[in-house]
């Protein structure tokens, strides 16, 4: 009988910790989750190359203008 109660307590604590962690990362994310180390925000849509018309990721443009390969 007490094993069942202990298992339910463990499941409840695990659910609370999981949901709490998910909500914490959703509403108060650390700064590292908002942008890359180059300062490009995540989920930034690609830009269109004016000559070829192809989509170029913003991170590629940042690396190009910083002089990296």
JSON list of C-alpha atoms in Angstrom, two decimals:
[
{"chain": "A", "resi": 1, "resn": "UNK", "atom": "CA", "xyz": [0.00, 0.00, 0.00]},
{"chain": "A", "resi": 2, "resn": "UNK", "atom": "CA", "xyz": [2.67, 2.52, 0.94]},
{"chain": "A", "resi": 3, "resn": "UNK", "atom": "CA", "xyz": [4.67, 1.64, -2.20]},
{"chain": "A", "resi": 4, "resn": "UNK", "atom": "CA", "xyz": [1.78, 2.78, -4.36]},
{"chain": "A", "resi": 5, "resn": "UNK", "atom": "CA", "xyz": [1.56, 6.06, -2.44]},
{"chain": "A", "resi": 6, "resn": "UNK", "atom": "CA", "xyz": [5.33, 6.56, -2.72]},
{"chain": "A", "resi": 7, "resn": "UNK", "atom": "CA", "xyz": [5.23, 5.89, -6.47]},
{"chain": "A", "resi": 8, "resn": "UNK", "atom": "CA", "xyz": [2.39, 8.39, -6.95]},
{"chain": "A", "resi": 9, "resn": "UNK", "atom": "CA", "xyz": [4.38, 10.98, -4.99]},
{"chain": "A", "resi": 10, "resn": "UNK", "atom": "CA", "xyz": [7.43, 10.35, -7.18]},
{"chain": "A", "resi": 11, "resn": "UNK", "atom": "CA", "xyz": [5.36, 10.67, -10.36]},
{"chain": "A", "resi": 12, "resn": "UNK", "atom": "CA", "xyz": [3.76, 13.90, -9.10]},
{"chain": "A", "resi": 13, "resn": "UNK", "atom": "CA", "xyz": [7.15, 15.42, -8.20]},
{"chain": "A", "resi": 14, "resn": "UNK", "atom": "CA", "xyz": [8.57, 14.45, -11.60]},
{"chain": "A", "resi": 15, "resn": "UNK", "atom": "CA", "xyz": [5.61, 15.99, -13.41]},
{"chain": "A", "resi": 16, "resn": "UNK", "atom": "CA", "xyz": [5.86, 19.20, -11.38]},
{"chain": "A", "resi": 17, "resn": "UNK", "atom": "CA", "xyz": [9.61, 19.46, -12.05]},
{"chain": "A", "resi": 18, "resn": "UNK", "atom": "CA", "xyz": [9.16, 18.83, -15.79]},
{"chain": "A", "resi": 19, "resn": "UNK", "atom": "CA", "xyz": [6.30, 21.28, -16.23]},
{"chain": "A", "resi": 20, "resn": "UNK", "atom": "CA", "xyz": [8.04, 23.86, -14.04]},
{"chain": "A", "resi": 21, "resn": "UNK", "atom": "CA", "xyz": [11.26, 23.60, -16.05]},
{"chain": "A", "resi": 22, "resn": "UNK", "atom": "CA", "xyz": [9.37, 23.89, -19.32]},
{"chain": "A", "resi": 23, "resn": "UNK", "atom": "CA", "xyz": [7.51, 26.99, -18.14]},
{"chain": "A", "resi": 24, "resn": "UNK", "atom": "CA", "xyz": [10.69, 28.53, -16.77]},
{"chain": "A", "resi": 25, "resn": "UNK", "atom": "CA", "xyz": [12.51, 28.11, -20.10]},
{"chain": "A", "resi": 26, "resn": "UNK", "atom": "CA", "xyz": [9.46, 29.45, -21.96]},
{"chain": "A", "resi": 27, "resn": "UNK", "atom": "CA", "xyz": [8.90, 32.64, -19.95]},
{"chain": "A", "resi": 28, "resn": "UNK", "atom": "CA", "xyz": [12.41, 33.42, -18.63]},
{"chain": "A", "resi": 29, "resn": "UNK", "atom": "CA", "xyz": [14.95, 31.86, -20.99]},
{"chain": "A", "resi": 30, "resn": "UNK", "atom": "CA", "xyz": [18.65, 32.46, -20.42]},
{"chain": "A", "resi": 31, "resn": "UNK", "atom": "CA", "xyz": [20.33, 34.95, -22.79]},
{"chain": "A", "resi": 32, "resn": "UNK", "atom": "CA", "xyz": [22.14, 32.15, -24.61]},
{"chain": "A", "resi": 33, "resn": "UNK", "atom": "CA", "xyz": [18.84, 30.77, -25.88]},
{"chain": "A", "resi": 34, "resn": "UNK", "atom": "CA", "xyz": [17.84, 34.02, -27.57]},
{"chain": "A", "resi": 35, "resn": "UNK", "atom": "CA", "xyz": [20.79, 34.61, -29.93]},
{"chain": "A", "resi": 36, "resn": "UNK", "atom": "CA", "xyz": [23.93, 32.94, -31.22]},
{"chain": "A", "resi": 37, "resn": "UNK", "atom": "CA", "xyz": [27.37, 34.01, -30.06]},
{"chain": "A", "resi": 38, "resn": "UNK", "atom": "CA", "xyz": [27.55, 36.32, -33.10]},
{"chain": "A", "resi": 39, "resn": "UNK", "atom": "CA", "xyz": [24.38, 38.11, -32.01]},
{"chain": "A", "resi": 40, "resn": "UNK", "atom": "CA", "xyz": [22.07, 36.63, -34.65]},
{"chain": "A", "resi": 41, "resn": "UNK", "atom": "CA", "xyz": [18.67, 35.84, -33.11]},
{"chain": "A", "resi": 42, "resn": "UNK", "atom": "CA", "xyz": [17.46, 32.27, -33.49]},
{"chain": "A", "resi": 43, "resn": "UNK", "atom": "CA", "xyz": [14.59, 31.71, -35.93]},
{"chain": "A", "resi": 44, "resn": "UNK", "atom": "CA", "xyz": [15.74, 34.59, -38.12]},
{"chain": "A", "resi": 45, "resn": "UNK", "atom": "CA", "xyz": [14.46, 34.01, -41.65]},
{"chain": "A", "resi": 46, "resn": "UNK", "atom": "CA", "xyz": [17.01, 33.92, -44.46]},
{"chain": "A", "resi": 47, "resn": "UNK", "atom": "CA", "xyz": [17.53, 36.97, -46.65]},
{"chain": "A", "resi": 48, "resn": "UNK", "atom": "CA", "xyz": [17.37, 37.01, -50.44]},
{"chain": "A", "resi": 49, "resn": "UNK", "atom": "CA", "xyz": [20.57, 37.56, -52.40]},
{"chain": "A", "resi": 50, "resn": "UNK", "atom": "CA", "xyz": [19.88, 40.57, -54.67]},
{"chain": "A", "resi": 51, "resn": "UNK", "atom": "CA", "xyz": [21.64, 39.16, -57.74]},
{"chain": "A", "resi": 52, "resn": "UNK", "atom": "CA", "xyz": [20.97, 35.43, -57.70]},
{"chain": "A", "resi": 53, "resn": "UNK", "atom": "CA", "xyz": [17.68, 35.49, -55.77]},
{"chain": "A", "resi": 54, "resn": "UNK", "atom": "CA", "xyz": [18.67, 32.56, -53.56]},
{"chain": "A", "resi": 55, "resn": "UNK", "atom": "CA", "xyz": [18.04, 32.50, -49.80]},
{"chain": "A", "resi": 56, "resn": "UNK", "atom": "CA", "xyz": [21.12, 33.19, -47.68]},
{"chain": "A", "resi": 57, "resn": "UNK", "atom": "CA", "xyz": [21.16, 32.53, -43.91]},
{"chain": "A", "resi": 58, "resn": "UNK", "atom": "CA", "xyz": [21.86, 35.62, -41.83]},
{"chain": "A", "resi": 59, "resn": "UNK", "atom": "CA", "xyz": [24.58, 33.75, -39.94]},
{"chain": "A", "resi": 60, "resn": "UNK", "atom": "CA", "xyz": [26.48, 33.36, -43.22]},
{"chain": "A", "resi": 61, "resn": "UNK", "atom": "CA", "xyz": [26.29, 37.11, -43.82]},
{"chain": "A", "resi": 62, "resn": "UNK", "atom": "CA", "xyz": [27.56, 37.84, -40.32]},
{"chain": "A", "resi": 63, "resn": "UNK", "atom": "CA", "xyz": [30.51, 35.48, -40.76]},
{"chain": "A", "resi": 64, "resn": "UNK", "atom": "CA", "xyz": [31.27, 37.05, -44.15]},
{"chain": "A", "resi": 65, "resn": "UNK", "atom": "CA", "xyz": [31.33, 40.62, -42.82]},
{"chain": "A", "resi": 66, "resn": "UNK", "atom": "CA", "xyz": [33.35, 39.60, -39.77]},
{"chain": "A", "resi": 67, "resn": "UNK", "atom": "CA", "xyz": [35.99, 38.18, -42.11]},
{"chain": "A", "resi": 68, "resn": "UNK", "atom": "CA", "xyz": [35.60, 34.53, -41.09]},
{"chain": "A", "resi": 69, "resn": "UNK", "atom": "CA", "xyz": [35.39, 31.69, -43.57]}
]
